[in-house]
mmCIF file of C-alpha atoms and ligand atoms in Angstrom:
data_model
loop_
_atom_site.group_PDB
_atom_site.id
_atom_site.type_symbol
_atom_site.label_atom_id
_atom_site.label_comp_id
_atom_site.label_asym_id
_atom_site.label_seq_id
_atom_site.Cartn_x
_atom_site.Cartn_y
_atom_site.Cartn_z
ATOM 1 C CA UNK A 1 -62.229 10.050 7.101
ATOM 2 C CA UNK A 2 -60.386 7.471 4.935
ATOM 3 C CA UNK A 3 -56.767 6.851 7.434
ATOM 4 C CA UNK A 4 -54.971 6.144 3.901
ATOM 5 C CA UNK A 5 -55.357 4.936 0.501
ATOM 6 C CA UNK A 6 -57.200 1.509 0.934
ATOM 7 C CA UNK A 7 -57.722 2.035 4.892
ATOM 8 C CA UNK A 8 -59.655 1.802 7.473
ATOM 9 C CA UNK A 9 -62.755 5.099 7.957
ATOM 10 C CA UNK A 10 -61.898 6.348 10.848
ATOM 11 C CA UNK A 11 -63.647 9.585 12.755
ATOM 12 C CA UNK A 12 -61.269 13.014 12.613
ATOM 13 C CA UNK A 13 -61.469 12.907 16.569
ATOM 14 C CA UNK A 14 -60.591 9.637 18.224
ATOM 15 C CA UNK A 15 -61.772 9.035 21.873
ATOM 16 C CA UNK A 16 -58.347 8.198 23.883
ATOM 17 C CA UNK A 17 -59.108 5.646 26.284
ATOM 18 C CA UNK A 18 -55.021 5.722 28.430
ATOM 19 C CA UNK A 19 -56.662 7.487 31.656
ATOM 20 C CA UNK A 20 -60.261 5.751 31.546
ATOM 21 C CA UNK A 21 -59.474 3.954 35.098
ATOM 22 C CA UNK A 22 -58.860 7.416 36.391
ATOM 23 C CA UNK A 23 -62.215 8.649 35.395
ATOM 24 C CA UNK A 24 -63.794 6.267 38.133
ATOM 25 C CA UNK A 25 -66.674 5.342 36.572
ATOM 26 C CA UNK A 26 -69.061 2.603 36.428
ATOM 27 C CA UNK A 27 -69.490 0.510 33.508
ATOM 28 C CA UNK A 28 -72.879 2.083 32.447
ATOM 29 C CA UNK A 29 -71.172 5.736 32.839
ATOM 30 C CA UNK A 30 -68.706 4.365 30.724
ATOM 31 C CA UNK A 31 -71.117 3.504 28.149
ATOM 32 C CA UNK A 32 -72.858 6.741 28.611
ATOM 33 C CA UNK A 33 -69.420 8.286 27.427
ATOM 34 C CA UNK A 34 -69.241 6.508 24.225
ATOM 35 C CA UNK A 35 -72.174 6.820 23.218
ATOM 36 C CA UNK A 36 -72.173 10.670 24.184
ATOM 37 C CA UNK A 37 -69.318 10.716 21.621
ATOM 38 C CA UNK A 38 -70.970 8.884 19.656
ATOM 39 C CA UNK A 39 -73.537 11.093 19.450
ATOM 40 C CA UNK A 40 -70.825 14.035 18.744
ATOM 41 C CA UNK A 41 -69.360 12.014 15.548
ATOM 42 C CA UNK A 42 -66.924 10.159 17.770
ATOM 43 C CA UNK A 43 -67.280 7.044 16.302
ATOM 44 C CA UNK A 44 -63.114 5.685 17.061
ATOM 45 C CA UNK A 45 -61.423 4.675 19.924
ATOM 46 C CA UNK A 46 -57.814 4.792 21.069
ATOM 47 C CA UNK A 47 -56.426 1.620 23.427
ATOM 48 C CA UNK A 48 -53.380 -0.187 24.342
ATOM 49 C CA UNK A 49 -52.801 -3.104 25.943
ATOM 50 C CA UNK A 50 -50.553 -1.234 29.159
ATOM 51 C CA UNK A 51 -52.843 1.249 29.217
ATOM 52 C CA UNK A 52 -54.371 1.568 32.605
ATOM 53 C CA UNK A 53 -51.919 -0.949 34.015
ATOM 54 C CA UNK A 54 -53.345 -3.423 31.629
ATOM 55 C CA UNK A 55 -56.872 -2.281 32.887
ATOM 56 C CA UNK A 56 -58.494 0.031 30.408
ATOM 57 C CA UNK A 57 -59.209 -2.796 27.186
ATOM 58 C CA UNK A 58 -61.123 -4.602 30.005
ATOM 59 C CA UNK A 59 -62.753 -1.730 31.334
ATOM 60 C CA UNK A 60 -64.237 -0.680 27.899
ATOM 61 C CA UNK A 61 -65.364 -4.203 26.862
ATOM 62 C CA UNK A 62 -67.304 -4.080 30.223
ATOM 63 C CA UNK A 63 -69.400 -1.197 29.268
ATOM 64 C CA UNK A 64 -69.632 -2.192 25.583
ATOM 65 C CA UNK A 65 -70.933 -5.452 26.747
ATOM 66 C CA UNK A 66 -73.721 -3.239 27.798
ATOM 67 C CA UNK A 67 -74.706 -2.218 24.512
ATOM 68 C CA UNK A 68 -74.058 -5.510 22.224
ATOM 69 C CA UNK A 69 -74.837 -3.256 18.757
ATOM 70 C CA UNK A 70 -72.678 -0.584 19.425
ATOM 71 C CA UNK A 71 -69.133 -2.338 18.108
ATOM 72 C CA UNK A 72 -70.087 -2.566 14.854
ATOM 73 C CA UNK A 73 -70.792 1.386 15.122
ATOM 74 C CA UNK A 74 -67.249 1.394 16.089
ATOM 75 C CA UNK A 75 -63.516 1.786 15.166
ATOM 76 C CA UNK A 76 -61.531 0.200 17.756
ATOM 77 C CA UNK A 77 -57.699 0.795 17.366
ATOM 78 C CA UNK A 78 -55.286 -0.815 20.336
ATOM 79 C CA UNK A 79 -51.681 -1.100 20.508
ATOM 80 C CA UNK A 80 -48.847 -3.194 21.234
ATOM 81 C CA UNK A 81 -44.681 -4.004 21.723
ATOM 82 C CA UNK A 82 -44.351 -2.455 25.078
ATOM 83 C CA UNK A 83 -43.677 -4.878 28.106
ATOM 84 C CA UNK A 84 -44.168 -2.862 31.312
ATOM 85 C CA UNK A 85 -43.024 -3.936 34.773
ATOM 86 C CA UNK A 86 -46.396 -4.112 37.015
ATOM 87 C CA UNK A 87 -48.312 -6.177 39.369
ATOM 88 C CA UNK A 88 -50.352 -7.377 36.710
ATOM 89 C CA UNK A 89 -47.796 -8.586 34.991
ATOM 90 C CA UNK A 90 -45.398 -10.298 37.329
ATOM 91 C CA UNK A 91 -42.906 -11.852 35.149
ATOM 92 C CA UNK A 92 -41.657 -8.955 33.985
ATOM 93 C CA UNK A 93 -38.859 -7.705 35.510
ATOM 94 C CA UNK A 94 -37.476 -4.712 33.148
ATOM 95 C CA UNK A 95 -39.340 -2.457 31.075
ATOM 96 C CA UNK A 96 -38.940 -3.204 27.555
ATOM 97 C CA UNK A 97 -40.067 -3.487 24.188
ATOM 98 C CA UNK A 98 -40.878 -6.883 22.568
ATOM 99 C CA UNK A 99 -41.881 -7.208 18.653
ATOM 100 C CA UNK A 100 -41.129 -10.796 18.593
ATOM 101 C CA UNK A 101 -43.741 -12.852 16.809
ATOM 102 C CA UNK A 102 -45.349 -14.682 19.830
ATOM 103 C CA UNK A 103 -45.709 -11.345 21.856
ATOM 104 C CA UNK A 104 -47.622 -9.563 18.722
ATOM 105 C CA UNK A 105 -50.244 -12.928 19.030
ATOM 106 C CA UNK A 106 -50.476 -12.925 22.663
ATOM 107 C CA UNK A 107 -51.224 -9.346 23.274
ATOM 108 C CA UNK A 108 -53.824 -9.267 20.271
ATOM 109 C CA UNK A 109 -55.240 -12.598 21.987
ATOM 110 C CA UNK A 110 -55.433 -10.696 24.978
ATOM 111 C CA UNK A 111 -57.148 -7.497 24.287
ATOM 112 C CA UNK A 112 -59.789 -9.708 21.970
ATOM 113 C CA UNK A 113 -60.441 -11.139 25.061
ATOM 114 C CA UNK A 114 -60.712 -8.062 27.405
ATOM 115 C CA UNK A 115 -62.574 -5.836 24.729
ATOM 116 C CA UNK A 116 -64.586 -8.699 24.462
ATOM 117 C CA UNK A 117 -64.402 -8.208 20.419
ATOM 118 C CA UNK A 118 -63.712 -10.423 17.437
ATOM 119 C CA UNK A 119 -61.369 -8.095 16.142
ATOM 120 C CA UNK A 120 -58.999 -4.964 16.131
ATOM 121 C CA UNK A 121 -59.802 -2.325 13.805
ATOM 122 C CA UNK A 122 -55.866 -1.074 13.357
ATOM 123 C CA UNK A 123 -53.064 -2.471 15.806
ATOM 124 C CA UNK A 124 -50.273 -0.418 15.950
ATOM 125 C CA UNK A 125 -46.642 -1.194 17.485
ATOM 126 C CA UNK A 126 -46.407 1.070 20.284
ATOM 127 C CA UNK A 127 -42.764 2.669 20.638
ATOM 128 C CA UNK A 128 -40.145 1.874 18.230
ATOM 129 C CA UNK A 129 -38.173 -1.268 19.495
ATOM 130 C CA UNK A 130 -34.723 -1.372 18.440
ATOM 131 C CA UNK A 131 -34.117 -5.343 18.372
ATOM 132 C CA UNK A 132 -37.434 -5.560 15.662
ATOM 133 C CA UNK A 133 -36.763 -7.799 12.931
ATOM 134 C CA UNK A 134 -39.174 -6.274 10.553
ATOM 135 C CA UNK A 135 -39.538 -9.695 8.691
ATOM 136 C CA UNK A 136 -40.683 -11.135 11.965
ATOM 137 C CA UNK A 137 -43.116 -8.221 12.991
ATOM 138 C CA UNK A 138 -45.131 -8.637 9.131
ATOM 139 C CA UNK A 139 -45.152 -12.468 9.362
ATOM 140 C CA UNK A 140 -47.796 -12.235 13.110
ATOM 141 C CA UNK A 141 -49.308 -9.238 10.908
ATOM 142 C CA UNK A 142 -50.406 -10.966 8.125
ATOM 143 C CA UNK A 143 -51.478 -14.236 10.364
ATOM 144 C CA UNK A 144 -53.673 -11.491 12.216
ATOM 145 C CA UNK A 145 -55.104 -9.949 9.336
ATOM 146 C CA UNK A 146 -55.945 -13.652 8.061
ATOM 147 C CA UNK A 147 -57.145 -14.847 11.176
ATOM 148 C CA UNK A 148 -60.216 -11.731 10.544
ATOM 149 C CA UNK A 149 -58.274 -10.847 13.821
ATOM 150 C CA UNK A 150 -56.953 -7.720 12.933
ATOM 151 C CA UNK A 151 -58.092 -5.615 10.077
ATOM 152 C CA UNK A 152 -55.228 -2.660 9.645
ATOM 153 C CA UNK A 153 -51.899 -2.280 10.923
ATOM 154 C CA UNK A 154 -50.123 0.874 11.602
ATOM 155 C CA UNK A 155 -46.770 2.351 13.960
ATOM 156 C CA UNK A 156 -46.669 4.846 17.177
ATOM 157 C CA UNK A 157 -44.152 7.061 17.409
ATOM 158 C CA UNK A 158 -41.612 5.649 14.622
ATOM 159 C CA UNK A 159 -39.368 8.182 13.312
ATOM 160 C CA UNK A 160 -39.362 8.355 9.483
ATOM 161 C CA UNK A 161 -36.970 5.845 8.835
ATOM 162 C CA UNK A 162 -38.170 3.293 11.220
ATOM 163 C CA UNK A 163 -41.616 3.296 9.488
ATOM 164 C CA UNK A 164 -39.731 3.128 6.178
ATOM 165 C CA UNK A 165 -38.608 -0.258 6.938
ATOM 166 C CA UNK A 166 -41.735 -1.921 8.807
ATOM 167 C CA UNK A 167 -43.939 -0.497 5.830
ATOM 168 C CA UNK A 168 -41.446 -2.082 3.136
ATOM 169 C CA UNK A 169 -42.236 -5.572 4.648
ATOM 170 C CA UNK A 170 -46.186 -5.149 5.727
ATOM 171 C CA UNK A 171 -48.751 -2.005 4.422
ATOM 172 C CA UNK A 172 -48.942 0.309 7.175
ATOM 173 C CA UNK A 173 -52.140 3.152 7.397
ATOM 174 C CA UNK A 174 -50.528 5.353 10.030
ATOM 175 C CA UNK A 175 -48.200 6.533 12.409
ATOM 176 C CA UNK A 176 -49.515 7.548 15.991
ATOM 177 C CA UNK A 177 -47.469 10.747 17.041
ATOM 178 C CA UNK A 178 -47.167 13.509 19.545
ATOM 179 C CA UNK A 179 -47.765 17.718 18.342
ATOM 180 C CA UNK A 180 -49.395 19.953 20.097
ATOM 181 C CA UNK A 181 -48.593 23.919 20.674
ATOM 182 C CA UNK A 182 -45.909 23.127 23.069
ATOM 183 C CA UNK A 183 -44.291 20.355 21.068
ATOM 184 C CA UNK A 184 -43.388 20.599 17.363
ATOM 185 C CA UNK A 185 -41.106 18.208 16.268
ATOM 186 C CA UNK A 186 -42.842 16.405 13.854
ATOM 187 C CA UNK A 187 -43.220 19.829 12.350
ATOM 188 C CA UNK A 188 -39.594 19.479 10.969
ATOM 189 C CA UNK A 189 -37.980 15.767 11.652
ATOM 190 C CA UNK A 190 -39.520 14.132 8.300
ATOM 191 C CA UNK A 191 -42.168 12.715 10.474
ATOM 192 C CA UNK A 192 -44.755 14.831 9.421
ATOM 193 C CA UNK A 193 -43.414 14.644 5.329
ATOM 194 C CA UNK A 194 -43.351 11.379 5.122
ATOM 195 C CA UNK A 195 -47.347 11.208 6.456
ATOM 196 C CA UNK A 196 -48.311 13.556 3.481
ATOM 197 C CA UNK A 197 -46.212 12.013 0.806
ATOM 198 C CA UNK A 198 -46.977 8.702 1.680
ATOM 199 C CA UNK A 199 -51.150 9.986 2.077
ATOM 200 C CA UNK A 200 -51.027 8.147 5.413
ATOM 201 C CA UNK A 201 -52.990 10.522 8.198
ATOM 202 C CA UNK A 202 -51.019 11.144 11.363
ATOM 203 C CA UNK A 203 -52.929 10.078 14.265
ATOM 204 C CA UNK A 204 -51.475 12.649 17.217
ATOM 205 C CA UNK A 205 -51.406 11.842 20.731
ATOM 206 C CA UNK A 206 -51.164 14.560 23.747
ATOM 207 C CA UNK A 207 -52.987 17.773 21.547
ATOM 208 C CA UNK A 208 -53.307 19.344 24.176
ATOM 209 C CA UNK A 209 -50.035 19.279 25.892
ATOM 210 C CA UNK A 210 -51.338 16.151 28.185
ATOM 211 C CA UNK A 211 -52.989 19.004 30.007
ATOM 212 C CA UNK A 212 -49.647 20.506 30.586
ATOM 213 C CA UNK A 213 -51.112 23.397 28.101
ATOM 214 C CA UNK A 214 -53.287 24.733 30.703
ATOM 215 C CA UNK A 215 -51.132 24.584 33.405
ATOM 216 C CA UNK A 216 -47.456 25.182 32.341
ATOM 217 C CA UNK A 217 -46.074 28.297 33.573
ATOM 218 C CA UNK A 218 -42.610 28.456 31.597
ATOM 219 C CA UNK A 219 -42.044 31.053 29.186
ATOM 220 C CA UNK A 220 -43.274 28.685 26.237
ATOM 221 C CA UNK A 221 -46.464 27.937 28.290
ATOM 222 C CA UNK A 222 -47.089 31.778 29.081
ATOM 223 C CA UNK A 223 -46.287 33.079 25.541
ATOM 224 C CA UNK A 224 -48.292 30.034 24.010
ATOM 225 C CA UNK A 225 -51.784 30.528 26.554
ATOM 226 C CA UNK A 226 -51.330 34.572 25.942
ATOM 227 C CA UNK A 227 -51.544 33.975 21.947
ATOM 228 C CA UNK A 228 -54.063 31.047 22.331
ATOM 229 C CA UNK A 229 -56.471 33.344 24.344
ATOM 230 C CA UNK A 230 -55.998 36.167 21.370
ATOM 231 C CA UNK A 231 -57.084 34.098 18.709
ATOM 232 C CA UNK A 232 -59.742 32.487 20.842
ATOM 233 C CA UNK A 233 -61.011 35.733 21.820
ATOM 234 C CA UNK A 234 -61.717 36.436 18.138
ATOM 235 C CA UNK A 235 -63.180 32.947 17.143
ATOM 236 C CA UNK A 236 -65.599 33.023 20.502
ATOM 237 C CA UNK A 237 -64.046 29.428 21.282
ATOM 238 C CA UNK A 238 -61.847 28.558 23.735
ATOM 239 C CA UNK A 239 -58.125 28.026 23.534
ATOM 240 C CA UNK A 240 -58.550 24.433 23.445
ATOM 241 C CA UNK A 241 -60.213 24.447 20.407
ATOM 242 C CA UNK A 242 -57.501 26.819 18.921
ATOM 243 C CA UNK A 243 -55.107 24.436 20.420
ATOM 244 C CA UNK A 244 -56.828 21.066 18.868
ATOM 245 C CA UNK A 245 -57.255 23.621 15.334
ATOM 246 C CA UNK A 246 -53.801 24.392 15.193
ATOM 247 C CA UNK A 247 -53.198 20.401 15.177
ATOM 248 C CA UNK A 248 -55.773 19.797 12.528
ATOM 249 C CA UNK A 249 -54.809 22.420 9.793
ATOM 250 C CA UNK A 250 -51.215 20.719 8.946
ATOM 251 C CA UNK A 251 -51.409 19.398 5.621
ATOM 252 C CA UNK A 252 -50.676 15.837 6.156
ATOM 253 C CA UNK A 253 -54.858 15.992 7.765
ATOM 254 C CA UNK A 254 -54.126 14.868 11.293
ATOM 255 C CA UNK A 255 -56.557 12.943 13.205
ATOM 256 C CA UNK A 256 -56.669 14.341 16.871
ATOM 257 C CA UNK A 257 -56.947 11.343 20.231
ATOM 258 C CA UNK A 258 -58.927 13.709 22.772
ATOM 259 C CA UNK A 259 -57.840 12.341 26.583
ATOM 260 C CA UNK A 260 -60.521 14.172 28.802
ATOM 261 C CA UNK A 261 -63.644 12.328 30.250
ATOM 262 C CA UNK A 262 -65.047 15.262 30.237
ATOM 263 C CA UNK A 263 -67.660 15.203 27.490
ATOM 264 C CA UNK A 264 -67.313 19.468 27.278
ATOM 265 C CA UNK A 265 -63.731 18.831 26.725
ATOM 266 C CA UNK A 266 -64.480 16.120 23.949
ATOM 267 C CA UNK A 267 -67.139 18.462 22.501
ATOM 268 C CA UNK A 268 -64.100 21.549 22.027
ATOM 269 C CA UNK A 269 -62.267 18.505 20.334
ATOM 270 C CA UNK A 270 -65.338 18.123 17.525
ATOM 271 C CA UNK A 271 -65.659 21.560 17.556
ATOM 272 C CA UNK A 272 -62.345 22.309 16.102
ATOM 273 C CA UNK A 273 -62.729 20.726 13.472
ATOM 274 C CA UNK A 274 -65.288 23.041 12.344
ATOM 275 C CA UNK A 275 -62.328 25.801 12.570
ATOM 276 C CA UNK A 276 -60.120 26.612 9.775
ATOM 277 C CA UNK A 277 -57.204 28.718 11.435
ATOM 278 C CA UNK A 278 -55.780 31.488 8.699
ATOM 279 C CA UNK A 279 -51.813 31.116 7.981
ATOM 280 C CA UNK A 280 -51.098 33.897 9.991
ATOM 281 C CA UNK A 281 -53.140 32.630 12.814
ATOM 282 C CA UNK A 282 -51.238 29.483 12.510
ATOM 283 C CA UNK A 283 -47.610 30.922 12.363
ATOM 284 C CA UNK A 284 -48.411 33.498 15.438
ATOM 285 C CA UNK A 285 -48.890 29.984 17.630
ATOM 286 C CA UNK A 286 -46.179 28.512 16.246
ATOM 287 C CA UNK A 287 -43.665 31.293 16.978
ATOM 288 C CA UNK A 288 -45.488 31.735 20.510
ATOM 289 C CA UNK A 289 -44.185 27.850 20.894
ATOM 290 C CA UNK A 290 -40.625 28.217 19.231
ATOM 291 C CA UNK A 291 -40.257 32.099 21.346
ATOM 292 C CA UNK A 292 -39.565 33.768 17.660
ATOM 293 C CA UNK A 293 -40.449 34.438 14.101
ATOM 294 C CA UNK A 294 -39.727 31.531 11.374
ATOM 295 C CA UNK A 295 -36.866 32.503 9.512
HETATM 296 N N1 NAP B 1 -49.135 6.372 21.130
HETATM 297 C C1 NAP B 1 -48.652 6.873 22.241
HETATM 298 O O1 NAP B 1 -47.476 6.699 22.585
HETATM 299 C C2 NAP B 1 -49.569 7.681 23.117
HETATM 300 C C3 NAP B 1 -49.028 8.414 24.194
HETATM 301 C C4 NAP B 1 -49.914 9.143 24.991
HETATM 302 C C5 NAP B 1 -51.279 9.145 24.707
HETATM 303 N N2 NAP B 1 -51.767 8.405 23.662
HETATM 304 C C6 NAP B 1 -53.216 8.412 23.347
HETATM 305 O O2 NAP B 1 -53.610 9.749 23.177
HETATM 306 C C7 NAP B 1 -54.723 10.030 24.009
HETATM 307 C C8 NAP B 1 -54.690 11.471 24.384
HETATM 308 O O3 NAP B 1 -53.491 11.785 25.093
HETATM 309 P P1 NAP B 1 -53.535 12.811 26.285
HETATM 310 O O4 NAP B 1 -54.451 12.315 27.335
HETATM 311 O O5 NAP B 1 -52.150 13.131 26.681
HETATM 312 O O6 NAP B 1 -54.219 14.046 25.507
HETATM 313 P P2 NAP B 1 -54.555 15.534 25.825
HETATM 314 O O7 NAP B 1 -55.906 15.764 25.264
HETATM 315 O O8 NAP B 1 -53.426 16.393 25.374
HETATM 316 O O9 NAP B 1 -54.584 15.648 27.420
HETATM 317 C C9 NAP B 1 -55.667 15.240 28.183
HETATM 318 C C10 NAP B 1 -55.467 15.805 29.588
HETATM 319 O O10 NAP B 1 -55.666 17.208 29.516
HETATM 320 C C11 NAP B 1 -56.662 17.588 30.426
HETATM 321 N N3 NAP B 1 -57.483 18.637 29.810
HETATM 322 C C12 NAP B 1 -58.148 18.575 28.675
HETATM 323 N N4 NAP B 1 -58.823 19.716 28.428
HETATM 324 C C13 NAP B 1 -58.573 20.488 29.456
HETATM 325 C C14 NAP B 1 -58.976 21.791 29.786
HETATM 326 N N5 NAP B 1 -59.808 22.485 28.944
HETATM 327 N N6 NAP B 1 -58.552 22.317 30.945
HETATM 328 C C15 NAP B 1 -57.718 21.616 31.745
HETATM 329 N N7 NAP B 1 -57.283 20.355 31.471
HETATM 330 C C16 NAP B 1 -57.716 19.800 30.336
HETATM 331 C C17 NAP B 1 -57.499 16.358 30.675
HETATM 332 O O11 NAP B 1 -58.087 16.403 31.938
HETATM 333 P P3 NAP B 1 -59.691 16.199 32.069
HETATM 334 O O12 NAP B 1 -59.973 14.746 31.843
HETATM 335 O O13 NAP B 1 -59.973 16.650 33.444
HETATM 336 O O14 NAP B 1 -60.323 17.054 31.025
HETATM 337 C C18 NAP B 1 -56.479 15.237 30.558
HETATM 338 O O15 NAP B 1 -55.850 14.989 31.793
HETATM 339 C C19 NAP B 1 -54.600 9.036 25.167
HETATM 340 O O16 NAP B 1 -55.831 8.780 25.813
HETATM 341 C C20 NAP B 1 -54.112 7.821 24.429
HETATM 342 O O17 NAP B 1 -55.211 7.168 23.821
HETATM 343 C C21 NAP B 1 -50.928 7.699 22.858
#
């Protein structure tokens, strides 16, 4: 689907590539994944440069130097801005975010090189960095974008306002942000508004909870899993495709980042898309999640 007027095609599902060095797999069962999801319609893939300790860019460019046709078959989006404190990085000595102009190049520079790719589909600024001088962030844009570096720029996790002011300076296509059925924020913080007025798809992160869905045994987890397995019960899927449903039927079109490497998991990802959940469907998960009835 079209990300926003004059953006990128991206698939509704978006393969999230943060816990790929957990998955322990070889390069060639790496590939296997992709192109499994590939196969499924998967076509779009989620990085960062921390993700896997500054691990997993490298990791995929080693199995999609395996395949040499398959990047042009794909979206590849990767993000930015965050400095963390690690061994592979050891002259930082504070976590913290950095939008300054020569950080932006670098880290682009950098996961060219480990993805092993001319360029970035859609770079998006991680978190929200409060010393971001907007001015400065849209100059190492647009030198991206002319560069053929980067094609699309976007935000993660920028509240309304914050998004406001990067997008007056440089078109943005999206803002990556967290909902699921155990966190519902966005419902109601202008987050989710400001996606559908300005026609820019949400991308959401964490869907399912992180996992936590399937495990959390608080009140909200119990009341959530109890109406989940209802409605699932009555669609003949299973509550992670209600979960991953719920997501997909707000208005402002959300595009889901699935986190398993489990291609069954990734396959109830697709498969909710296929779903349609009815208003009252809808509402019953939501109050599950809030522990009452709207208003
Ligand atoms: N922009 C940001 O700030 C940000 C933040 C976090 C994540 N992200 C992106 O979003 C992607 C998805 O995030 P996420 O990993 O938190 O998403 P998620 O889909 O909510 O959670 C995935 C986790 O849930 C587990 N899981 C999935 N289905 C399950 C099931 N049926 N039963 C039990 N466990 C299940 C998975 O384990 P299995 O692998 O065993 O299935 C995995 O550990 C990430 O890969 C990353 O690309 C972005």
């Amino acid at each position: 689907m079209v990300l926003a007027p004059g953006g990128p095609e991206l698939s509704r599902i978006l393969l999230g590539l943060w816990r790929l060095g957990e998955w322990q797999l070889t390069p060639a069962q790496r590939l296997a994944l992709v192109e499994q999801a590939v196969a499924l319609g998967i076509t779009s893939i989620d990085q960062a440069d921390i993700y896997g300790g500054y691990t997993s860019e490298a990791l995929f460019g080693e199995a999609l130097a395996l395949a040499p046709g398959l990047r042009q078959r794909l979206q590849i989006v990767s993000k930015c801005g965050i400095r963390l404190v690690h061994p592979n990085r050891p002259a930082h000595t504070i976590k913290h975010y950095d939008t300054g102009h020569a950080h932006l190049i670098a880290s682009v520079e950098q996961s060219l090189n480990k993805l092993g790719t001319d360029y970035l589909d859609l770079l998006l600024i991680h978190r929200p960095d409060p010393l971001m001088e907007a001015d400065e962030v849209a100059e190492a844009f647009g030198r991206l974008q002319r560069a053929g570096k980067v094609r699309y720029f976007g935000a993660s996790n920028f509240t309304p306002a914050q998004f406001e002011l990067l997008a007056s300076r440089h078109a943005l296509v999206t803002n990556q942000i967290e909902l699921s059925v155990l966190h519902v924020p966005a419902l109601d913080d202008g987050t989710l508004d400001q996606a559908q007025r300005l026609r820019c798809a949400p991308m959401i992160w964490s869907a399912l909870a992180g996992g936590r869905l399937f495990g959390a045994a608080d009140a909200q987890g119990l009341r959530v899993r109890a109406v989940l397995a209802q409605i699932a019960e009555v669609h003949a899927v299973t509550p992670a495709v209600i979960a991953t449903a719920w997501v997909l039927r707000h208005p402002s079109r959300p595009l889901v980042l699935t986190g398993s490497g489990r291609i069954a998991a990734i396959t109830e990802a697709v498969a909710a898309t296929q779903l349609v959940l009815t208003r009252e469907e809808w509402f019953a998960i939501l109050a599950a999640s809030t522990g009452g009835e709207v208003a």
